[in-house]
Amino acid sequence: MAKNKVGKLDTVAIGDQKILRGTGGELHQTAGGDIPTLTTQQGTPVADDQNSLRAGQRGPTLLEDQHFREKIFHFDHERIPERVVHARGFGAHGYFEAYESLSDLTKADIFQRKGEKTELFARFSTVAGNKGSPDLARDVRGFAVKFYTKEGNWDLVGNNIPVFFIQDAIKFPDLIHSAKQEPDRGFPQAQTAHDNFWDFISLTPESINMALWIMSDRTIPRSLRFMEGFGVHTFRLINAEGKSSFVKFHWKPKQGLQSVVWNEAVKLNGADPDFHRRDMWNSIKMGNYPEWELGLQVFDEKFADEFEFDVLDPTKIIPEEQVPVRIVGRMVLDRCVDNFFAETEQVAFQTGNLVPGIDFTNDPLLQGRNFSYLDTQLSRLGSTNFNHLPVNAPRCPFHHFQQDGHMAFHNPTGRANYEPNSWGKQGGPRENPEKGFQSYGEDMEGAKGRYRSETFADHYSQARQFYVSQTPVEQGHIADAFVFELSKVETMAIRERIVAHLLNVDEDLAGKVADGLGLKSMPKPADAARPTITDLKTSDTLSIILNGPKSFKGRKLGALVTDGVDIDLVDALKTAVEKEGGQIEFVAPKIGGVKASDGTLIEAGQKIDGGPSILYDAVAILVSKDGAAALAKQPAARDFAADAFAHCKFIGYSEEARALLEKAGIWSDIDDGCKMLSKKSDGAAFIDMCRDLRFWDREAKLA
Ligand code: HDE
């Protein structure tokens, strides 16, 4: 053991490794071998990173300690302002692969060649909550994708819901203020269940369609991997001949659609506030890459003129039955970020980032967004040079004369920083009329004014269409969500105003909500600018349950095990899950794991109180008799079983689990969603059952 003095500290070497003993007696490593020397930002080697420079052993700290000052200075400024909306997000890298050439529709380079891959960065987010808010807040999810195409970055900045709350961007600050924490008290965080939000909604009839969507299970997705994405607005595609078609963009998850139930969401926010980001991170790290297909709804002016609603109104969808979604490629997310701050936090999306071949329409919300996204980056990223950050920079060549500013690190060389100039080849880039972005030459006329088009006036018909397109289970969830949220609203008049709107959507829904709120009498229906069209065709694509995964692939089974568990059952179940492309996690009384019947050690992924059943898509309770008796005494184990049952999950159990299931209060209610696992083949049969989302038949009995 070698010893030497560094400042006031002793270092010791044990074998090849140097260990530094701090004054507190802790052990620290110093540089040497493969470990680089710590430096300041200037590259000056640092001798002591444990103690600041003092005048004397117990004296004051000296101003000349440059290393200390640089370190604290930098730390003090680590945070940048979080996004004013969509602050909580999670990003990943991946690629887009075109299935076919769309040159008939668009000259966008990304869509020209079948099989071509384009790198991209996707960021998913909640809207209302602050950066540290929980993942399972009832909220719309942002679904933003930056494609690094060969002709510039194209940002498709969408949501997981195809409609929006408002029709004009001028109302966005009001909408968001009403949803966020109330300004006097600074709460509630990441939830719309409060007076201000529902006050605004109740006074904004155009938001009622969106209100139905956000009260559906769309706002509590099981995972970011199992939700759809939508560009929301109508855009244009322009082909090489200058012909324009209208388009709406859709992302369809290959995994299918899946959500949690509300009671689960509430509990998940405590048990794992990072549930969605952890799920995405783990899936990608395990090589189980999430995939979405890009779909286009393409239509022409004639359809736009004949459609019941205005295609520029972002509170409306175009049902897929009316304009089918044409699948044109896929997005695969296959790489986690290396640094959350540099990539996920600093990525700057912008609706204005379009490429030749794609263009805006006059949707007033989209027009307003085009102003907002560029503007917001200056507050957040502090410099007009945010596009110099690697995650934002194009990956195709770029040349322009914009220069200087804070932190510019792409600095043009040469004499010319203006154009036109007469410096020939040395004079820098020039415009390119053939290749360059050309806006579609749409005719414009009309008097200047602040308008809301008459064609935007129907606020209830599509809300009704959405509601009646849901399965009864989902309709029940929507009614329950309204009752939950409005029960947190303290002002009676606001509760009544919402019910008055719901009367224009569906009387049965309004009745259920009024009943759930204990309203003494039914209000009059809200005044409607247009009567509700009641015979719009239902659309199956609007339901989550009808578009579920149909497989256990990419989903997770939680298996509660104890010492003495039958190893054959465990083996059979594990094999069945993995064969299906799912994941199994063992939950045990202790994190050290359990010893199975044959002495095999089963490693635990979770200790029982850290692994509640809400974390899993389905559960199995595989325990020995003694194990069940011991677990029956533990509230966490009883909750594991009782919650799984209450959340309509499929439950597999060994015969010996009875003592636990009895104590959990579910033994006498065992139903067809529960399967006793007594022989090897039961494992596969159970996973077969789990292909369905949940055992919904149970829900009505629990009500
Ligand atoms: Fe956004 N929105 N938004 N939004 N939005 C932002 O831009 C805004 C809207 C959406 O992961 C902000 O960089 C206005 C609709 C996503 O970084 C800001 C209006 C849709 C993200 C902004 C809307 C979205 C944002 C905040 C009304 C779905 C997160 C930080 C006209 C189609 C992107 C930022 C990411 C972020 C403004 C409405 C989606 C302030 C003014 C509709 C996915 O610029």
XYZ file of C-alpha atoms and ligand atoms in Angstrom:
747
model
C 0.000 0.000 0.000
C 1.668 3.239 -1.232
C 0.967 6.494 0.503
C 1.432 10.076 -0.580
C 0.207 13.516 0.387
C -2.164 15.581 -1.803
C -2.987 18.880 -0.176
C -4.376 18.060 3.209
C -5.496 14.570 2.206
C -3.908 11.163 2.325
C -4.105 8.913 -0.719
C -3.550 5.216 -0.472
C -3.144 2.671 -3.242
C -4.617 -0.757 -2.866
C -3.370 -2.930 -5.715
C -3.736 -0.853 -8.921
C -6.414 1.325 -7.478
C -5.701 4.565 -5.734
C -8.013 5.455 -2.944
C -8.228 8.876 -1.441
C -9.259 9.234 2.136
C -11.188 12.457 2.741
C -11.183 14.271 6.021
C -14.540 12.715 6.788
C -12.946 9.312 6.508
C -14.793 8.387 3.276
C -12.989 6.631 0.453
C -12.586 8.391 -2.891
C -10.894 7.462 -6.135
C -8.233 9.645 -7.726
C -7.149 9.800 -11.353
C -4.791 7.203 -12.741
C -4.928 4.216 -15.071
C -8.127 4.606 -17.138
C -9.586 7.309 -14.928
C -9.022 10.787 -16.407
C -7.896 13.791 -14.430
C -10.649 16.148 -13.340
C -10.161 19.657 -14.757
C -11.812 23.055 -14.602
C -13.692 24.254 -17.676
C -10.431 25.846 -18.754
C -8.737 22.461 -18.683
C -6.669 23.159 -15.583
C -6.100 19.939 -13.597
C -7.822 19.907 -10.219
C -5.907 18.602 -7.232
C -8.625 18.677 -4.603
C -12.347 18.558 -5.331
C -13.371 17.927 -1.721
C -12.312 21.088 0.084
C -12.537 24.751 -0.839
C -9.560 27.032 -0.383
C -9.415 28.477 3.127
C -7.275 30.844 5.105
C -6.317 28.449 7.831
C -7.837 25.140 8.953
C -10.967 26.783 10.362
C -10.784 30.102 8.518
C -12.918 31.800 5.830
C -13.130 30.624 2.219
C -10.988 32.608 -0.212
C -12.370 34.442 -3.245
C -9.393 33.349 -5.285
C -10.631 29.745 -5.317
C -11.405 29.769 -9.053
C -12.314 26.103 -9.164
C -14.901 26.491 -6.417
C -16.375 29.648 -7.963
C -16.590 28.207 -11.457
C -18.255 25.061 -10.145
C -20.895 26.874 -8.069
C -21.462 29.532 -10.749
C -22.249 26.835 -13.272
C -24.442 24.901 -10.885
C -26.462 28.020 -10.039
C -27.431 28.333 -13.678
C -28.090 24.678 -14.483
C -31.811 25.108 -14.933
C -33.309 26.692 -17.987
C -36.946 27.789 -17.930
C -39.171 24.807 -18.422
C -41.602 24.831 -21.322
C -44.644 26.943 -20.501
C -46.721 23.969 -21.635
C -45.553 20.389 -22.260
C -42.835 20.829 -19.619
C -42.814 17.174 -18.643
C -41.600 15.133 -21.540
C -39.550 12.194 -22.664
C -37.657 11.870 -25.910
C -35.939 9.209 -27.981
C -34.155 8.889 -31.284
C -35.245 6.729 -34.160
C -35.960 6.675 -37.840
C -38.779 6.942 -40.339
C -38.964 4.423 -43.149
C -41.069 5.204 -46.208
C -43.192 2.284 -47.445
C -43.701 3.774 -50.902
C -43.000 6.830 -53.005
C -45.609 9.544 -52.623
C -44.271 11.634 -55.484
C -47.781 11.835 -56.966
C -48.869 13.744 -53.859
C -45.840 15.609 -52.591
C -42.356 16.575 -53.565
C -41.219 16.321 -49.914
C -37.906 14.518 -50.158
C -38.672 12.248 -47.207
C -41.562 10.669 -49.168
C -39.852 10.154 -52.517
C -38.143 6.776 -52.216
C -39.572 3.479 -50.968
C -37.481 2.023 -48.158
C -35.575 5.237 -47.467
C -34.831 5.882 -43.811
C -34.764 9.349 -42.269
C -33.408 10.015 -38.770
C -35.788 11.585 -36.281
C -36.213 12.639 -32.684
C -39.563 12.195 -30.921
C -40.670 13.804 -27.678
C -43.806 12.833 -25.782
C -45.177 15.035 -23.056
C -48.034 15.968 -20.797
C -49.364 19.493 -21.206
C -50.395 21.033 -17.918
C -47.974 19.707 -15.311
C -44.630 21.153 -14.364
C -41.437 19.332 -15.214
C -41.501 17.206 -12.082
C -45.173 16.294 -12.260
C -46.336 12.669 -12.411
C -46.689 10.827 -15.698
C -50.229 9.561 -15.169
C -51.911 12.953 -14.819
C -55.179 13.015 -16.737
C -53.938 15.112 -19.626
C -53.473 15.315 -23.358
C -50.109 13.930 -24.459
C -47.850 15.838 -26.797
C -46.528 13.764 -29.689
C -43.823 15.774 -31.416
C -41.518 14.421 -34.100
C -38.557 16.166 -35.695
C -37.555 14.568 -38.998
C -34.012 15.408 -40.089
C -34.775 15.245 -43.814
C -32.372 15.874 -46.670
C -34.183 19.133 -47.403
C -34.334 20.476 -43.886
C -36.026 19.669 -40.615
C -39.711 18.916 -40.652
C -41.416 19.098 -37.262
C -44.772 17.402 -36.893
C -45.818 18.772 -33.507
C -48.936 16.831 -32.644
C -50.942 15.421 -29.765
C -52.403 12.036 -28.884
C -55.893 13.452 -29.455
C -56.980 14.552 -32.938
C -58.963 17.627 -31.890
C -58.167 20.647 -29.750
C -59.945 22.792 -27.161
C -60.084 26.051 -29.058
C -60.442 27.316 -32.599
C -58.313 30.443 -32.430
C -54.782 30.736 -31.049
C -55.673 33.973 -29.299
C -57.491 31.884 -26.655
C -54.491 29.646 -25.910
C -53.088 31.664 -22.980
C -56.566 31.694 -21.384
C -57.034 27.969 -21.866
C -53.628 27.170 -20.402
C -53.939 29.618 -17.515
C -57.247 28.020 -16.595
C -55.768 24.519 -16.660
C -52.554 25.237 -14.770
C -52.265 25.964 -11.044
C -54.600 28.694 -9.891
C -52.454 31.819 -9.632
C -53.202 32.822 -6.042
C -52.600 29.423 -4.408
C -50.183 27.754 -6.809
C -52.146 24.512 -6.967
C -53.514 22.094 -8.112
C -50.597 20.648 -10.010
C -51.013 18.690 -13.249
C -54.756 18.315 -13.111
C -57.843 19.814 -14.598
C -60.091 18.830 -11.707
C -60.564 22.355 -10.402
C -62.853 25.343 -10.789
C -60.809 27.529 -13.127
C -60.459 24.890 -15.816
C -64.084 23.850 -15.881
C -65.185 27.467 -15.613
C -63.307 28.222 -18.832
C -64.604 25.088 -20.567
C -68.173 25.756 -19.497
C -67.955 29.220 -21.071
C -66.268 27.960 -24.260
C -68.687 25.674 -26.101
C -66.161 24.995 -28.884
C -64.145 22.982 -26.321
C -66.895 20.443 -25.620
C -65.749 17.937 -28.239
C -62.255 18.001 -26.709
C -63.787 17.780 -23.222
C -65.302 14.423 -24.210
C -61.938 13.218 -25.499
C -60.036 14.268 -22.383
C -62.574 12.599 -20.132
C -62.016 9.370 -22.066
C -59.195 6.958 -21.257
C -57.100 8.579 -24.020
C -55.701 10.910 -21.366
C -54.459 8.071 -19.158
C -52.485 5.919 -21.592
C -50.911 2.717 -20.304
C -47.694 3.692 -21.987
C -46.495 6.212 -24.522
C -45.948 3.196 -26.766
C -49.651 2.365 -26.853
C -51.118 5.662 -27.960
C -51.964 7.273 -31.267
C -50.613 10.595 -32.485
C -52.246 13.228 -34.659
C -51.077 16.312 -36.494
C -54.538 17.737 -35.630
C -54.617 20.521 -38.253
C -55.266 20.097 -41.937
C -52.011 20.636 -43.830
C -51.254 20.677 -47.539
C -49.144 18.364 -49.640
C -47.725 19.891 -52.821
C -46.341 17.800 -55.658
C -43.671 18.712 -58.215
C -46.325 20.143 -60.558
C -47.536 22.452 -57.799
C -50.770 20.522 -57.272
C -52.055 20.749 -53.707
C -53.958 18.123 -51.703
C -55.182 18.497 -48.150
C -53.811 16.101 -45.566
C -54.249 15.101 -41.946
C -51.414 13.170 -40.293
C -51.937 10.138 -38.050
C -49.565 7.958 -36.037
C -50.888 4.439 -35.375
C -49.044 2.451 -32.704
C -48.140 -1.004 -33.967
C -48.585 -2.195 -30.384
C -52.299 -1.269 -30.441
C -54.091 1.117 -28.083
C -54.147 0.652 -24.353
C -54.976 2.788 -21.337
C -55.085 2.320 -17.594
C -58.192 2.895 -15.485
C -58.540 6.049 -13.427
C -58.085 4.465 -10.013
C -54.876 2.916 -11.287
C -53.656 6.254 -12.622
C -54.207 7.905 -9.260
C -52.187 5.184 -7.531
C -49.505 5.008 -10.206
C -48.711 8.659 -9.700
C -47.584 7.764 -6.199
C -46.071 4.349 -6.843
C -44.074 5.381 -9.901
C -44.359 9.011 -11.027
C -42.003 8.096 -13.890
C -44.134 5.206 -15.102
C -44.230 6.333 -18.742
C -40.650 7.426 -19.113
C -39.362 4.311 -17.349
C -41.499 2.142 -19.629
C -40.140 3.838 -22.754
C -36.541 3.765 -21.552
C -36.725 0.089 -20.582
C -38.455 -0.956 -23.794
C -35.823 0.670 -25.959
C -32.937 -0.588 -23.806
C -34.348 -4.129 -24.019
C -34.490 -3.894 -27.812
C -38.268 -3.898 -27.814
C -38.458 -0.843 -30.064
C -41.756 1.026 -30.114
C -43.183 1.522 -33.581
C -45.869 3.659 -35.114
C -47.103 3.761 -38.668
C -47.607 7.107 -40.318
C -50.993 7.441 -41.954
C -52.355 10.155 -44.198
C -55.912 11.220 -44.760
C -55.658 12.884 -48.147
C -58.567 14.805 -49.624
C -59.296 17.532 -52.132
C -61.167 20.835 -52.223
C -64.316 19.054 -53.353
C -64.372 16.847 -50.280
C -63.531 19.859 -48.099
C -66.500 21.759 -49.531
C -68.897 18.843 -49.070
C -67.777 17.723 -45.591
C -70.246 18.512 -42.788
C -67.642 20.587 -40.950
C -64.895 23.016 -41.867
C -61.598 21.223 -42.457
C -59.817 24.300 -41.067
C -61.591 23.902 -37.713
C -59.166 22.103 -35.327
C -61.973 21.055 -32.997
C -63.144 18.548 -35.624
C -61.928 15.243 -36.996
C -62.569 13.709 -40.364
C -63.824 10.221 -39.536
C -61.653 7.491 -41.027
C -64.747 5.925 -42.526
C -65.156 9.082 -44.642
C -61.517 9.482 -45.620
C -59.533 6.283 -45.003
C -56.070 6.537 -43.486
C -53.421 5.548 -46.001
C -50.396 4.017 -44.252
C -47.225 5.355 -45.836
C -44.344 4.467 -43.532
C -43.226 3.652 -40.042
C -41.377 5.287 -37.184
C -39.133 3.136 -35.017
C -37.648 4.490 -31.795
C -34.441 2.575 -31.267
C -32.107 4.797 -29.253
C -32.412 6.434 -25.876
C -30.853 9.818 -25.360
C -27.318 10.015 -23.980
C -28.104 13.117 -22.016
C -31.620 14.098 -21.041
C -30.886 17.815 -20.795
C -28.966 18.156 -24.048
C -31.553 16.293 -26.080
C -35.000 16.009 -24.486
C -34.889 19.310 -22.652
C -33.217 21.396 -25.311
C -35.025 20.067 -28.334
C -36.982 22.913 -29.891
C -39.966 21.954 -31.984
C -41.604 24.440 -34.237
C -44.708 24.094 -36.379
C -43.060 26.492 -38.819
C -40.405 23.912 -39.652
C -41.794 22.594 -42.920
C -39.995 21.316 -45.984
C -40.732 21.825 -49.689
C -43.772 19.690 -50.535
C -45.640 20.289 -47.254
C -47.481 23.520 -46.492
C -49.803 25.192 -44.008
C -53.495 25.814 -44.329
C -55.326 28.762 -42.832
C -56.391 26.885 -39.706
C -56.307 29.830 -37.263
C -54.804 27.685 -34.528
C -51.973 26.549 -36.742
C -51.325 30.101 -37.910
C -50.997 31.227 -34.296
C -48.750 28.324 -33.399
C -46.383 29.298 -36.183
C -45.696 32.496 -34.274
C -45.523 30.948 -30.817
C -43.020 28.141 -31.208
C -40.208 30.254 -32.582
C -40.834 32.934 -30.003
C -40.903 30.615 -27.002
C -37.455 29.181 -27.765
C -35.809 32.491 -27.057
C -37.095 32.507 -23.471
C -36.332 28.891 -22.943
C -32.996 28.467 -24.644
C -31.829 32.037 -24.208
C -30.393 32.612 -27.650
C -31.467 32.855 -31.246
C -28.790 30.232 -31.840
C -30.774 27.346 -30.361
C -30.614 25.709 -33.779
C -26.881 25.251 -33.292
C -27.543 22.652 -30.601
C -26.956 19.185 -32.047
C -30.504 17.971 -31.394
C -31.949 20.951 -33.271
C -29.424 21.349 -36.081
C -30.350 20.004 -39.498
C -28.399 16.947 -40.605
C -28.372 18.110 -44.213
C -26.005 20.828 -45.426
C -27.142 24.363 -44.538
C -25.787 27.760 -45.502
C -27.064 31.207 -44.605
C -25.879 34.639 -43.565
C -27.384 34.741 -40.078
C -24.551 35.372 -37.672
C -23.289 36.104 -34.160
C -25.536 36.270 -31.097
C -25.158 34.396 -27.833
C -23.192 31.170 -28.045
C -22.867 30.978 -31.806
C -20.827 27.946 -32.670
C -21.465 27.605 -36.382
C -19.572 30.639 -37.544
C -19.384 31.310 -41.271
C -15.959 31.994 -42.688
C -14.996 34.294 -45.538
C -15.798 37.862 -46.446
C -19.434 37.706 -47.553
C -22.122 38.015 -44.889
C -24.744 39.623 -47.089
C -26.453 38.984 -50.380
C -26.603 40.049 -53.194
C -22.874 40.394 -53.460
C -20.483 40.319 -56.354
C -17.927 37.913 -54.875
C -18.844 35.042 -57.179
C -18.090 31.595 -55.770
C -16.651 33.115 -52.605
C -19.839 35.062 -52.085
C -21.668 32.340 -50.159
C -25.048 30.701 -50.735
C -27.743 32.005 -53.089
C -31.469 31.396 -53.411
C -32.680 28.487 -55.516
C -36.062 29.041 -57.200
C -36.380 25.425 -58.363
C -35.471 23.563 -55.175
C -36.485 26.173 -52.641
C -39.600 26.188 -50.452
C -42.529 27.681 -52.348
C -45.703 28.544 -50.506
C -48.864 27.307 -52.158
C -50.353 30.174 -54.152
C -53.750 30.103 -52.544
C -56.064 32.970 -53.533
C -56.741 35.357 -50.666
C -59.319 38.082 -50.382
C -61.605 39.623 -47.825
C -61.912 42.555 -45.511
C -59.588 42.842 -42.553
C -61.400 41.906 -39.358
C -61.520 39.697 -36.265
C -63.664 36.824 -37.422
C -64.925 33.436 -36.361
C -66.240 31.723 -39.461
C -69.856 30.588 -39.398
C -68.584 27.218 -40.578
C -66.951 26.714 -37.158
C -70.226 27.060 -35.259
C -71.265 23.430 -34.631
C -69.886 22.512 -31.207
C -71.759 19.384 -30.224
C -72.315 17.034 -33.168
C -68.835 15.501 -33.199
C -68.771 15.310 -29.403
C -71.872 13.167 -29.696
C -70.372 11.115 -32.499
C -67.305 10.450 -30.331
C -69.432 9.418 -27.358
C -71.773 7.089 -29.212
C -68.805 5.447 -30.956
C -67.432 4.209 -27.611
C -68.089 0.791 -26.123
C -70.395 0.814 -23.057
C -67.348 0.302 -20.805
C -65.684 3.390 -22.253
C -68.886 5.399 -22.063
C -68.997 4.512 -18.369
C -65.421 5.739 -17.940
C -66.245 9.052 -19.621
C -69.233 9.632 -17.348
C -67.172 8.669 -14.273
C -64.395 11.051 -15.295
C -66.818 13.957 -15.625
C -68.255 13.125 -12.218
C -64.785 12.890 -10.659
C -63.548 16.167 -12.111
C -66.715 18.137 -11.479
C -66.923 16.798 -7.929
C -63.629 18.639 -7.308
C -65.199 21.822 -8.697
C -66.566 23.797 -5.774
C -68.844 26.168 -7.666
C -72.248 24.653 -8.276
C -72.992 26.901 -11.263
C -69.948 25.530 -13.123
C -71.016 21.922 -12.553
C -74.458 22.775 -13.872
C -73.140 24.601 -16.923
C -71.151 21.528 -17.960
C -74.170 19.277 -17.553
C -76.128 21.797 -19.642
C -73.580 21.331 -22.450
C -73.674 17.549 -22.085
C -77.416 17.661 -22.653
C -76.596 18.803 -26.194
C -74.222 15.853 -26.592
C -76.132 12.888 -25.190
C -78.977 12.895 -22.709
C -77.961 9.627 -21.178
C -74.446 10.922 -20.492
C -75.804 14.168 -19.050
C -78.169 12.144 -16.853
C -75.371 9.934 -15.524
C -73.190 12.926 -14.743
C -76.023 14.864 -13.096
C -76.843 11.807 -11.024
C -73.202 11.239 -10.081
C -72.967 14.848 -8.954
C -76.205 14.636 -7.018
C -77.723 17.589 -8.903
C -81.138 18.371 -7.452
C -82.614 19.233 -10.827
C -81.544 19.011 -14.430
C -80.456 22.335 -15.957
C -81.763 23.469 -19.334
C -79.597 22.482 -22.313
C -77.005 25.132 -23.144
C -77.892 27.522 -25.952
C -76.442 26.036 -29.109
C -75.389 28.022 -32.160
C -76.244 24.944 -34.239
C -78.521 22.026 -33.354
C -76.683 18.775 -32.728
C -76.627 16.443 -35.723
C -77.672 13.165 -34.146
C -77.253 10.791 -37.073
C -73.522 11.069 -37.808
C -72.220 7.542 -38.364
C -70.405 5.936 -35.456
C -66.705 5.272 -35.973
C -65.007 2.226 -34.452
C -61.601 3.848 -34.783
C -62.524 6.242 -31.970
C -62.609 3.487 -29.348
C -59.527 2.293 -27.505
C -61.008 -1.059 -26.550
C -61.949 -1.892 -30.148
C -58.371 -1.141 -31.201
C -56.506 -2.885 -28.386
C -53.248 -4.833 -28.648
C -54.766 -8.326 -29.197
C -51.503 -9.780 -27.943
C -49.334 -9.671 -24.821
C -46.406 -8.389 -26.869
C -44.675 -5.439 -25.267
C -46.794 -5.829 -22.118
C -45.807 -6.850 -18.640
C -46.870 -9.558 -16.223
C -46.244 -9.138 -12.497
C -45.757 -12.513 -10.790
C -45.992 -12.500 -7.011
C -43.908 -15.423 -5.731
C -42.860 -16.825 -2.362
C -40.434 -19.442 -1.113
C -41.563 -22.914 -2.029
C -43.352 -21.862 -5.231
C -43.780 -24.642 -7.784
C -40.871 -24.144 -10.183
C -42.675 -25.875 -13.060
C -45.512 -23.352 -12.945
C -43.110 -20.442 -12.810
C -41.099 -21.832 -15.707
C -44.168 -22.478 -17.841
C -45.524 -19.006 -17.237
C -42.212 -17.314 -17.969
C -41.844 -19.274 -21.196
C -45.374 -18.379 -22.291
C -44.903 -14.659 -21.610
C -41.578 -14.491 -23.376
C -42.827 -16.499 -26.322
C -45.503 -13.874 -26.805
C -42.919 -11.073 -26.695
C -43.993 -9.890 -23.244
C -42.064 -9.323 -20.066
C -42.365 -10.948 -16.664
C -41.275 -9.324 -13.414
C -41.130 -11.232 -10.143
C -42.429 -9.563 -7.018
C -41.312 -11.137 -3.757
C -41.551 -10.553 -0.004
C -37.862 -9.622 -0.045
C -35.748 -8.113 -2.798
C -33.249 -10.956 -2.320
C -35.731 -13.201 -4.136
C -37.272 -16.543 -3.237
C -36.277 -20.200 -3.292
C -38.575 -22.252 -5.507
C -39.723 -25.818 -4.754
C -36.554 -27.303 -6.235
C -34.217 -24.818 -4.552
C -33.792 -22.536 -7.588
C -33.329 -18.908 -6.629
C -35.888 -16.675 -8.348
C -34.528 -13.159 -8.472
C -37.008 -10.470 -7.523
C -37.496 -7.364 -9.646
C -39.503 -5.745 -6.861
C -40.136 -6.144 -3.176
C -43.874 -6.466 -2.600
C -44.502 -2.922 -1.349
C -42.515 -1.463 -4.257
C -44.225 -3.658 -6.820
C -47.972 -3.068 -6.551
C -50.122 -4.721 -9.202
C -50.869 -1.337 -10.833
C -47.423 -1.571 -12.444
C -48.478 -4.570 -14.543
C -50.863 -5.387 -17.358
C -51.828 -8.671 -15.722
C -50.725 -10.544 -12.613
C -50.035 -14.050 -11.406
C -49.992 -15.033 -7.760
C -47.804 -18.101 -7.515
C -47.212 -18.865 -3.887
C -46.749 -21.794 -1.547
C -49.214 -22.451 1.275
C -46.909 -20.962 3.901
C -46.097 -18.087 1.586
C -49.781 -17.286 1.077
C -50.427 -17.366 4.819
C -47.535 -14.986 5.458
C -48.535 -12.619 2.638
C -52.154 -12.603 3.813
C -50.972 -10.615 6.817
C -49.333 -7.933 4.670
C -51.514 -5.044 3.451
C -49.283 -4.562 0.385
C -49.854 -8.174 -0.701
C -53.597 -7.948 -0.080
C -53.705 -4.727 -2.129
C -51.733 -6.469 -4.884
C -54.544 -8.977 -5.339
C -57.484 -6.692 -4.550
C -56.326 -3.896 -6.864
C -55.647 -6.279 -9.737
C -59.192 -7.548 -9.335
C -60.717 -4.068 -9.033
C -58.855 -2.899 -12.131
C -60.318 -5.787 -14.130
C -56.958 -7.414 -14.712
C -56.525 -11.020 -15.626
C -55.270 -12.923 -12.607
C -53.507 -16.272 -12.658
C -53.103 -17.995 -9.294
C -51.827 -21.190 -7.778
C -54.228 -23.224 -5.668
C -52.159 -22.386 -2.590
C -52.907 -18.665 -3.069
C -56.364 -19.092 -1.567
C -55.467 -17.770 1.904
C -54.225 -14.537 0.361
C -57.144 -14.170 -2.046
C -59.577 -14.709 0.829
C -57.963 -12.039 2.949
C -57.915 -9.719 -0.062
C -61.687 -10.155 -0.215
C -61.830 -11.539 -3.735
C -61.924 -15.315 -3.284
C -65.713 -15.517 -3.295
C -65.870 -13.331 -6.434
C -63.368 -15.296 -8.527
C -64.616 -15.031 -12.125
C -63.698 -15.978 -15.669
C -60.976 -13.348 -15.697
C -59.109 -15.401 -13.085
C -57.409 -18.657 -13.912
C -56.060 -21.255 -11.551
C -52.637 -22.392 -12.714
C -52.111 -25.978 -11.684
C -50.320 -27.609 -14.597
C -47.644 -26.489 -17.025
C -49.991 -25.919 -19.972
C -52.006 -23.441 -17.891
C -49.268 -20.848 -18.320
C -49.816 -20.536 -22.058
C -53.605 -20.669 -21.667
C -53.434 -17.821 -19.146
C -51.298 -15.616 -21.405
C -53.744 -16.382 -24.167
C -56.489 -14.836 -22.001
C -54.297 -11.817 -21.287
C -54.232 -10.933 -24.979
C -57.449 -9.064 -24.284
C -56.857 -5.768 -22.556
C -58.814 -6.468 -19.399
C -61.669 -8.621 -18.171
C -64.221 -5.822 -18.578
C -67.215 -8.035 -17.712
C -66.118 -7.684 -14.106
C -66.480 -3.929 -14.073
C -70.276 -3.839 -14.101
C -70.354 -6.248 -11.156
C -67.977 -4.096 -9.159
C -69.991 -0.917 -9.669
Fe -48.355 23.774 -28.534
N -46.895 24.872 -27.673
N -49.482 25.412 -28.752
N -49.915 22.651 -29.267
N -47.299 22.109 -28.296
C -45.723 24.397 -27.196
O -43.615 25.349 -27.603
C -49.030 26.680 -28.649
C -51.109 23.118 -29.704
C -47.601 20.863 -28.741
O -42.087 18.259 -26.991
C -44.770 25.498 -26.809
O -41.470 24.656 -27.434
C -50.065 27.606 -29.037
C -51.813 22.121 -30.473
C -46.566 19.932 -28.369
O -41.118 20.232 -27.042
C -45.523 26.774 -27.187
C -51.146 26.849 -29.363
C -50.988 21.023 -30.468
C -45.626 20.695 -27.682
C -46.837 26.216 -27.704
C -50.775 25.477 -29.193
C -49.817 21.370 -29.697
C -46.104 22.042 -27.662
C -44.247 25.410 -25.404
C -52.516 27.298 -29.789
C -51.251 19.656 -31.095
C -44.366 20.199 -27.023
C -42.799 24.978 -25.511
C -52.579 27.866 -31.029
C -51.439 19.685 -32.506
C -43.234 20.058 -27.989
C -42.522 24.943 -26.918
C -42.037 19.460 -27.282
C -45.397 23.108 -27.100
C -47.783 27.024 -28.182
C -51.674 24.419 -29.409
C -48.753 20.432 -29.479
C -45.693 27.802 -26.098
C -49.947 29.102 -29.041
C -53.163 22.267 -31.166
C -46.525 18.446 -28.658
O -44.882 27.453 -28.213
